[in-house]
Amino acid sequence: MSFVENSRVLPMRKLVVLKLDGDLHLGVQVTLEIGEEGKRPTTEMTGKLPPNLDMATAIDQWQSMYRSLWKFTRIKAKKIIYDGSISQRRKECDNKANEVREHLNNWLLSESFRPLREKWLKHLMPDEEVRVLIRTHCLQLKKLPWHLWDLVDRDYLKAEIVLSIPESEAVTPALQTSTSRNKIRILAILGDSDGIDVEQDRHLLEKLPGATTTFLVEPECSNINDELWKQPWNILFFAGHSKSEGDTGCIYINQTDKLTIDELRYALTNAVANGLQLAIFNSCDGLGLARELQDLQIPQIIVMREPVPDLVAQKFLKYFLEVFSSGQSIYAAVRTARQRLKGIEKEYPNASWLPVISEHPAVVPMTWLKSGWFFNTRRLESLLLLSLLITAGVLGIRHQGGLQTWELLSSDQLMRSRPQEKQDWRVLIVTVTEDDLYLPEQKQKSGSLSNLALARLLDKLAQLQARTVGLDIYRSEPVQPNQVSLTTRWKTDDNFFAICKVSDRTQNYPGVSPPQGVPPERQGFSDIVPDSDNVLRRHLLAMQPANPTSPCTAPYAFNAQLAFHYLNKEGISAKYTASGDLQLGNVVLKRLRSHMGGYQQVDTAGYQILLNYRSYQGSPLEIAPKVTLTDVLKGKVNSEQVKDRIVLIGTTAQSFRDYSLTPYMTEQGFTQEIPGVILQAQMVSQLVSAVKDGRPLIRVLPIWGEVLWVWGWSVVGGAIAFAVLQILPWRDRSGLYLVLAGGGLLIVLYVLCLIFFYQGIWLPLIPSALVLVITSGTMAIYLSLQSSQQQLISIK
């Protein structure tokens, strides 16, 4: 794909400005400026050119002789009418052209101009590409064949003459946009074609690669006006009859109507504001047209300085488009086309004199890139380097833990934003509520559950054929002699698991013993690892007690013991891989380590994994079906509710405050708390569902994957900033569009992270968002400063 851009970096091109004040009759004051394209002039000198009436007479005579060769503008060869011998007329025209050339070069060798010429020779190398800007109001000076200056024509073969006006008014940069971003948009007006063949122009434009051309054939004025207002255009093209009278001109749009530039003033001004960068008038006598178009701040204009035969116009367009659409500069394209026209001057005298570029002095030269990539090599290198530096900086801060809080909060948001899931039917939760504390069986209770109530509850669950039973209540109450059956059950019931606590480091608490009589293999610790904000996001599966005197020596978590037992009944056992990772069936539980995902500075002691909460009806409280202690003891729970399930017994009574904070939020906007038994159910469900249902565990990319992901968003941010500011460069609303584009990208980033999180992959959202914003902002500031600097240079 192709597009047009204002080239902000033009390597190895020099700019020479000749400001000419005066005319051939009174003499000309000259100011010479030399510098690199896009930078301030490094050399400036003033001089004079003396009056030259002989050259004024010679150019008028040549013009009269040249125009006498053609009866019509841009006519076919067979309609050329000569007064007298054809060869004689051509010879006379050539003689006058040689006189003009001789007068021009002798004039430019004047003693008063010699210091400027020597300054040119001192500061410019013959092999350099040079843009020579002739800035003058004088139409007489514009008509001179400056391209025949011996410095340009003989010594500096990569130099090209460009006409301009002397004013230094800055232009408002064009709005570079189109409905088809990957195509040049060309509006081609094919006007009155009496005696000429504009279909050849149409054919050349239709074959132009990377462009979309809209043709208006002999249109009405209203049609042209509407099209200029309707949509953005990059290039305006006209083929047909035209003429100039002094500094004004007109085009013949059909067989009866002509149109002045002033009549299109507002439409053309709007077109410039929306991206019009180049106007090509492949018609006759266009210097007046160019002068008026410059007043409308059209950046660059190509016209024919004199009447142009039809074949010459077609040849020029063909040669010009071949070079320009290949990615070379407009100056190289016009220079090449002019040089090729030299080959037909035997039949069409002075054809190479005709094409001329006219441009606004404050414009940055335009380039048609043949590639759809938005950057030239230097810009691409700058963006990659900038994005690497910003990515390295952000990831360095992340490595030190500077982003951990934000990343954890972002993971909470992703967790809450996922679609709800079904309840886990394999789990049943028996809750001890405030009302359950007043049951008759609870009269002798110490804590939330009496031995009598527990014994009857376990009997009921055994009768209802629960596969695995876990008691998430510490048993500090001693067993009475008349309740020996309870102790016996604890010792002999392989389906029963009890809880203990290794320690509580925050409160210097030594731990809690398991119920007396429960063998070690059916004990599980209740310890958890909340983050610094007390929100629980990690799942502690196993650990070695740091205190050897702890009353709880269970190596595995209570929830892990329940899951292991449940799965073992189905022939699925826990084991460790060669790399030391815990494996259940085909599922490997990747251990959380420091500098892994959003956790950069964290205590990873023990065997930890990330906790993937299950949410039903928007709440983690509804992980599984729940029944109360009263329901079970009074026979309101049937076998279908219990058989082959994991039954967890725990308190939900507020008076016991066995609650943990989760990533979820209440309707009132507070952090959602869940009872310990619900938390244990979440952890059991995570393990069993991963093995039985393939429900994903939360994992992260390898370090190299995270670096590439974050760096990619940095590159995208810089590229979008460049693209937006190329489409809307430095206009009043460009900042708004950049913010909107950045906001859209952040939404895309969030949605992608949410999709991956739903699949169990925690992508680095916060670092990616930061590098995107920082890179796009930095690129915008860089381009803005560069544009401002170049505008100051161009209006100097």
PDB file of C-alpha atoms in Angstrom, residues 290-451:
ATOM      1  CA  ALA A 290       0.286  28.515  -9.776  1.00  0.00           C
ATOM      2  CA  ARG A 291       0.385  32.037  -8.311  1.00  0.00           C
ATOM      3  CA  GLU A 292      -3.254  31.885  -7.219  1.00  0.00           C
ATOM      4  CA  LEU A 293      -2.956  28.341  -5.907  1.00  0.00           C
ATOM      5  CA  GLN A 294       0.024  29.388  -3.788  1.00  0.00           C
ATOM      6  CA  ASP A 295      -2.121  32.036  -2.138  1.00  0.00           C
ATOM      7  CA  LEU A 296      -4.432  29.209  -1.009  1.00  0.00           C
ATOM      8  CA  GLN A 297      -1.406  27.528   0.612  1.00  0.00           C
ATOM      9  CA  ILE A 298      -1.500  24.420  -1.571  1.00  0.00           C
ATOM     10  CA  PRO A 299       1.898  22.975  -0.671  1.00  0.00           C
ATOM     11  CA  GLN A 300       3.160  22.027  -4.130  1.00  0.00           C
ATOM     12  CA  ILE A 301       1.962  22.745  -7.651  1.00  0.00           C
ATOM     13  CA  ILE A 302       3.196  21.532 -11.033  1.00  0.00           C
ATOM     14  CA  VAL A 303       2.225  23.555 -14.101  1.00  0.00           C
ATOM     15  CA  MET A 304       3.375  24.164 -17.660  1.00  0.00           C
ATOM     16  CA  ARG A 305       4.900  27.630 -18.109  1.00  0.00           C
ATOM     17  CA  GLU A 306       3.795  27.906 -21.775  1.00  0.00           C
ATOM     18  CA  PRO A 307       1.296  26.296 -24.162  1.00  0.00           C
ATOM     19  CA  VAL A 308       1.997  22.570 -24.250  1.00  0.00           C
ATOM     20  CA  PRO A 309       1.427  20.225 -27.202  1.00  0.00           C
ATOM     21  CA  ASP A 310      -0.746  17.229 -26.409  1.00  0.00           C
ATOM     22  CA  LEU A 311       1.976  14.627 -26.835  1.00  0.00           C
ATOM     23  CA  VAL A 312       4.404  16.601 -24.640  1.00  0.00           C
ATOM     24  CA  ALA A 313       1.798  16.756 -21.845  1.00  0.00           C
ATOM     25  CA  GLN A 314       1.214  13.012 -22.089  1.00  0.00           C
ATOM     26  CA  LYS A 315       4.932  12.220 -22.137  1.00  0.00           C
ATOM     27  CA  PHE A 316       5.615  14.464 -19.162  1.00  0.00           C
ATOM     28  CA  LEU A 317       2.855  12.880 -17.077  1.00  0.00           C
ATOM     29  CA  LYS A 318       4.074   9.395 -17.940  1.00  0.00           C
ATOM     30  CA  TYR A 319       7.717  10.141 -17.074  1.00  0.00           C
ATOM     31  CA  PHE A 320       6.831  12.077 -13.916  1.00  0.00           C
ATOM     32  CA  LEU A 321       4.494   9.456 -12.464  1.00  0.00           C
ATOM     33  CA  GLU A 322       6.920   6.619 -13.114  1.00  0.00           C
ATOM     34  CA  VAL A 323       9.581   8.272 -10.939  1.00  0.00           C
ATOM     35  CA  PHE A 324       7.361   9.918  -8.325  1.00  0.00           C
ATOM     36  CA  SER A 325       5.285   6.812  -7.582  1.00  0.00           C
ATOM     37  CA  SER A 326       8.503   4.803  -7.131  1.00  0.00           C
ATOM     38  CA  GLY A 327       9.243   6.766  -3.964  1.00  0.00           C
ATOM     39  CA  GLN A 328      11.661   9.384  -5.281  1.00  0.00           C
ATOM     40  CA  SER A 329      11.191  13.066  -4.509  1.00  0.00           C
ATOM     41  CA  ILE A 330       8.939  15.293  -6.557  1.00  0.00           C
ATOM     42  CA  TYR A 331      12.049  17.237  -7.606  1.00  0.00           C
ATOM     43  CA  ALA A 332      13.814  14.152  -8.906  1.00  0.00           C
ATOM     44  CA  ALA A 333      10.628  13.169 -10.746  1.00  0.00           C
ATOM     45  CA  VAL A 334      10.243  16.535 -12.489  1.00  0.00           C
ATOM     46  CA  ARG A 335      13.972  16.704 -13.261  1.00  0.00           C
ATOM     47  CA  THR A 336      13.917  13.230 -14.805  1.00  0.00           C
ATOM     48  CA  ALA A 337      10.783  14.003 -16.820  1.00  0.00           C
ATOM     49  CA  ARG A 338      12.349  17.245 -18.103  1.00  0.00           C
ATOM     50  CA  GLN A 339      15.528  15.484 -19.147  1.00  0.00           C
ATOM     51  CA  ARG A 340      13.551  12.819 -21.010  1.00  0.00           C
ATOM     52  CA  LEU A 341      11.504  15.475 -22.785  1.00  0.00           C
ATOM     53  CA  LYS A 342      14.778  16.736 -24.233  1.00  0.00           C
ATOM     54  CA  GLY A 343      14.646  13.731 -26.537  1.00  0.00           C
ATOM     55  CA  ILE A 344      11.575  15.006 -28.432  1.00  0.00           C
ATOM     56  CA  GLU A 345      12.679  18.638 -28.802  1.00  0.00           C
ATOM     57  CA  LYS A 346      13.571  18.108 -32.454  1.00  0.00           C
ATOM     58  CA  GLU A 347       9.845  17.825 -33.155  1.00  0.00           C
ATOM     59  CA  TYR A 348       8.605  19.848 -30.173  1.00  0.00           C
ATOM     60  CA  PRO A 349      11.047  22.692 -29.556  1.00  0.00           C
ATOM     61  CA  ASN A 350      11.860  23.588 -25.930  1.00  0.00           C
ATOM     62  CA  ALA A 351       9.575  20.879 -24.521  1.00  0.00           C
ATOM     63  CA  SER A 352      11.946  20.514 -21.558  1.00  0.00           C
ATOM     64  CA  TRP A 353      11.353  24.191 -20.662  1.00  0.00           C
ATOM     65  CA  LEU A 354       7.685  23.679 -19.921  1.00  0.00           C
ATOM     66  CA  PRO A 355       7.200  21.819 -16.596  1.00  0.00           C
ATOM     67  CA  VAL A 356       7.875  23.848 -13.481  1.00  0.00           C
ATOM     68  CA  ILE A 357       7.332  23.273  -9.754  1.00  0.00           C
ATOM     69  CA  SER A 358       5.816  26.045  -7.675  1.00  0.00           C
ATOM     70  CA  GLU A 359       5.481  25.671  -3.931  1.00  0.00           C
ATOM     71  CA  HIS A 360       4.783  27.577  -0.760  1.00  0.00           C
ATOM     72  CA  PRO A 361       8.035  28.648   0.922  1.00  0.00           C
ATOM     73  CA  ALA A 362       6.984  27.281   4.332  1.00  0.00           C
ATOM     74  CA  VAL A 363       6.038  23.825   3.153  1.00  0.00           C
ATOM     75  CA  VAL A 364       7.950  20.663   3.977  1.00  0.00           C
ATOM     76  CA  PRO A 365       8.592  18.710   0.745  1.00  0.00           C
ATOM     77  CA  MET A 366       6.247  15.847   0.018  1.00  0.00           C
ATOM     78  CA  THR A 367       7.233  12.278  -0.746  1.00  0.00           C
ATOM     79  CA  TRP A 368       5.136   9.441  -2.075  1.00  0.00           C
ATOM     80  CA  LEU A 369       6.280   6.297  -0.277  1.00  0.00           C
ATOM     81  CA  LYS A 370       5.962   3.183  -2.340  1.00  0.00           C
ATOM     82  CA  SER A 371       5.729   1.120   0.827  1.00  0.00           C
ATOM     83  CA  GLY A 372       2.693   1.060   3.089  1.00  0.00           C
ATOM     84  CA  TRP A 373       4.894   1.244   6.147  1.00  0.00           C
ATOM     85  CA  PHE A 374       4.464   4.548   7.924  1.00  0.00           C
ATOM     86  CA  PHE A 375       8.150   5.034   8.671  1.00  0.00           C
ATOM     87  CA  ASN A 376      11.252   5.494   6.688  1.00  0.00           C
ATOM     88  CA  THR A 377      14.293   3.647   7.978  1.00  0.00           C
ATOM     89  CA  ARG A 378      15.468   6.442  10.244  1.00  0.00           C
ATOM     90  CA  ARG A 379      12.056   6.900  11.833  1.00  0.00           C
ATOM     91  CA  LEU A 380      11.687   3.167  12.311  1.00  0.00           C
ATOM     92  CA  GLU A 381      15.071   2.970  13.994  1.00  0.00           C
ATOM     93  CA  SER A 382      14.182   5.920  16.225  1.00  0.00           C
ATOM     94  CA  LEU A 383      10.882   4.347  17.231  1.00  0.00           C
ATOM     95  CA  LEU A 384      12.449   0.958  17.980  1.00  0.00           C
ATOM     96  CA  LEU A 385      15.197   2.560  20.054  1.00  0.00           C
ATOM     97  CA  LEU A 386      12.727   4.769  21.930  1.00  0.00           C
ATOM     98  CA  SER A 387      10.379   1.859  22.593  1.00  0.00           C
ATOM     99  CA  LEU A 388      13.259  -0.316  23.822  1.00  0.00           C
ATOM    100  CA  LEU A 389      14.427   2.367  26.249  1.00  0.00           C
ATOM    101  CA  ILE A 390      10.922   2.996  27.601  1.00  0.00           C
ATOM    102  CA  THR A 391      10.198  -0.726  27.864  1.00  0.00           C
ATOM    103  CA  ALA A 392      13.462  -1.324  29.696  1.00  0.00           C
ATOM    104  CA  GLY A 393      12.698   1.531  32.079  1.00  0.00           C
ATOM    105  CA  VAL A 394       9.175   0.369  32.890  1.00  0.00           C
ATOM    106  CA  LEU A 395      10.220  -3.260  33.292  1.00  0.00           C
ATOM    107  CA  GLY A 396      13.106  -2.154  35.497  1.00  0.00           C
ATOM    108  CA  ILE A 397      10.679  -0.351  37.797  1.00  0.00           C
ATOM    109  CA  ARG A 398       8.446  -3.411  37.687  1.00  0.00           C
ATOM    110  CA  HIS A 399      11.358  -5.680  38.640  1.00  0.00           C
ATOM    111  CA  GLN A 400      11.880  -3.607  41.769  1.00  0.00           C
ATOM    112  CA  GLY A 401       8.234  -4.050  42.737  1.00  0.00           C
ATOM    113  CA  GLY A 402       7.185  -0.523  41.795  1.00  0.00           C
ATOM    114  CA  LEU A 403       4.163  -1.706  39.797  1.00  0.00           C
ATOM    115  CA  GLN A 404       3.123  -4.678  41.933  1.00  0.00           C
ATOM    116  CA  THR A 405       0.224  -2.963  43.702  1.00  0.00           C
ATOM    117  CA  TRP A 406      -1.224  -1.695  40.415  1.00  0.00           C
ATOM    118  CA  GLU A 407      -0.785  -5.063  38.755  1.00  0.00           C
ATOM    119  CA  LEU A 408      -2.542  -6.875  41.577  1.00  0.00           C
ATOM    120  CA  LEU A 409      -5.427  -4.418  41.429  1.00  0.00           C
ATOM    121  CA  SER A 410      -5.630  -4.868  37.676  1.00  0.00           C
ATOM    122  CA  SER A 411      -5.768  -8.648  38.106  1.00  0.00           C
ATOM    123  CA  ASP A 412      -8.633  -8.114  40.572  1.00  0.00           C
ATOM    124  CA  GLN A 413     -10.489  -6.126  37.925  1.00  0.00           C
ATOM    125  CA  LEU A 414      -9.899  -8.828  35.333  1.00  0.00           C
ATOM    126  CA  MET A 415     -11.093 -11.429  37.822  1.00  0.00           C
ATOM    127  CA  ARG A 416     -14.309  -9.506  38.441  1.00  0.00           C
ATOM    128  CA  SER A 417     -14.903  -8.860  34.728  1.00  0.00           C
ATOM    129  CA  ARG A 418     -14.997 -12.514  33.675  1.00  0.00           C
ATOM    130  CA  PRO A 419     -18.280 -14.221  32.800  1.00  0.00           C
ATOM    131  CA  GLN A 420     -19.913 -16.051  35.687  1.00  0.00           C
ATOM    132  CA  GLU A 421     -19.516 -19.798  36.031  1.00  0.00           C
ATOM    133  CA  LYS A 422     -21.747 -22.585  37.278  1.00  0.00           C
ATOM    134  CA  GLN A 423     -21.522 -23.828  40.830  1.00  0.00           C
ATOM    135  CA  ASP A 424     -19.195 -26.728  41.465  1.00  0.00           C
ATOM    136  CA  TRP A 425     -21.586 -29.669  42.018  1.00  0.00           C
ATOM    137  CA  ARG A 426     -18.766 -31.833  43.427  1.00  0.00           C
ATOM    138  CA  VAL A 427     -18.622 -29.684  46.578  1.00  0.00           C
ATOM    139  CA  LEU A 428     -21.184 -29.277  49.351  1.00  0.00           C
ATOM    140  CA  ILE A 429     -20.709 -26.749  52.159  1.00  0.00           C
ATOM    141  CA  VAL A 430     -22.280 -27.365  55.563  1.00  0.00           C
ATOM    142  CA  THR A 431     -22.350 -24.045  57.368  1.00  0.00           C
ATOM    143  CA  VAL A 432     -22.628 -23.304  61.036  1.00  0.00           C
ATOM    144  CA  THR A 433     -24.667 -20.104  61.195  1.00  0.00           C
ATOM    145  CA  GLU A 434     -25.627 -17.886  64.098  1.00  0.00           C
ATOM    146  CA  ASP A 435     -28.955 -19.758  64.373  1.00  0.00           C
ATOM    147  CA  ASP A 436     -27.138 -23.092  64.450  1.00  0.00           C
ATOM    148  CA  LEU A 437     -25.367 -22.044  67.649  1.00  0.00           C
ATOM    149  CA  TYR A 438     -28.662 -22.472  69.551  1.00  0.00           C
ATOM    150  CA  LEU A 439     -29.472 -26.044  68.506  1.00  0.00           C
ATOM    151  CA  PRO A 440     -30.123 -28.516  71.376  1.00  0.00           C
ATOM    152  CA  GLU A 441     -27.041 -30.468  70.246  1.00  0.00           C
ATOM    153  CA  GLN A 442     -24.977 -27.316  70.799  1.00  0.00           C
ATOM    154  CA  LYS A 443     -25.651 -26.934  74.518  1.00  0.00           C
ATOM    155  CA  GLN A 444     -22.253 -28.302  75.493  1.00  0.00           C
ATOM    156  CA  LYS A 445     -20.384 -26.482  72.735  1.00  0.00           C
ATOM    157  CA  SER A 446     -17.065 -24.801  73.178  1.00  0.00           C
ATOM    158  CA  GLY A 447     -16.563 -22.603  70.138  1.00  0.00           C
ATOM    159  CA  SER A 448     -18.827 -22.905  67.140  1.00  0.00           C
ATOM    160  CA  LEU A 449     -19.505 -26.662  67.139  1.00  0.00           C
ATOM    161  CA  SER A 450     -20.023 -29.057  70.010  1.00  0.00           C
ATOM    162  CA  ASN A 451     -18.683 -32.613  70.001  1.00  0.00           C
TER     163      ASN A 451
END
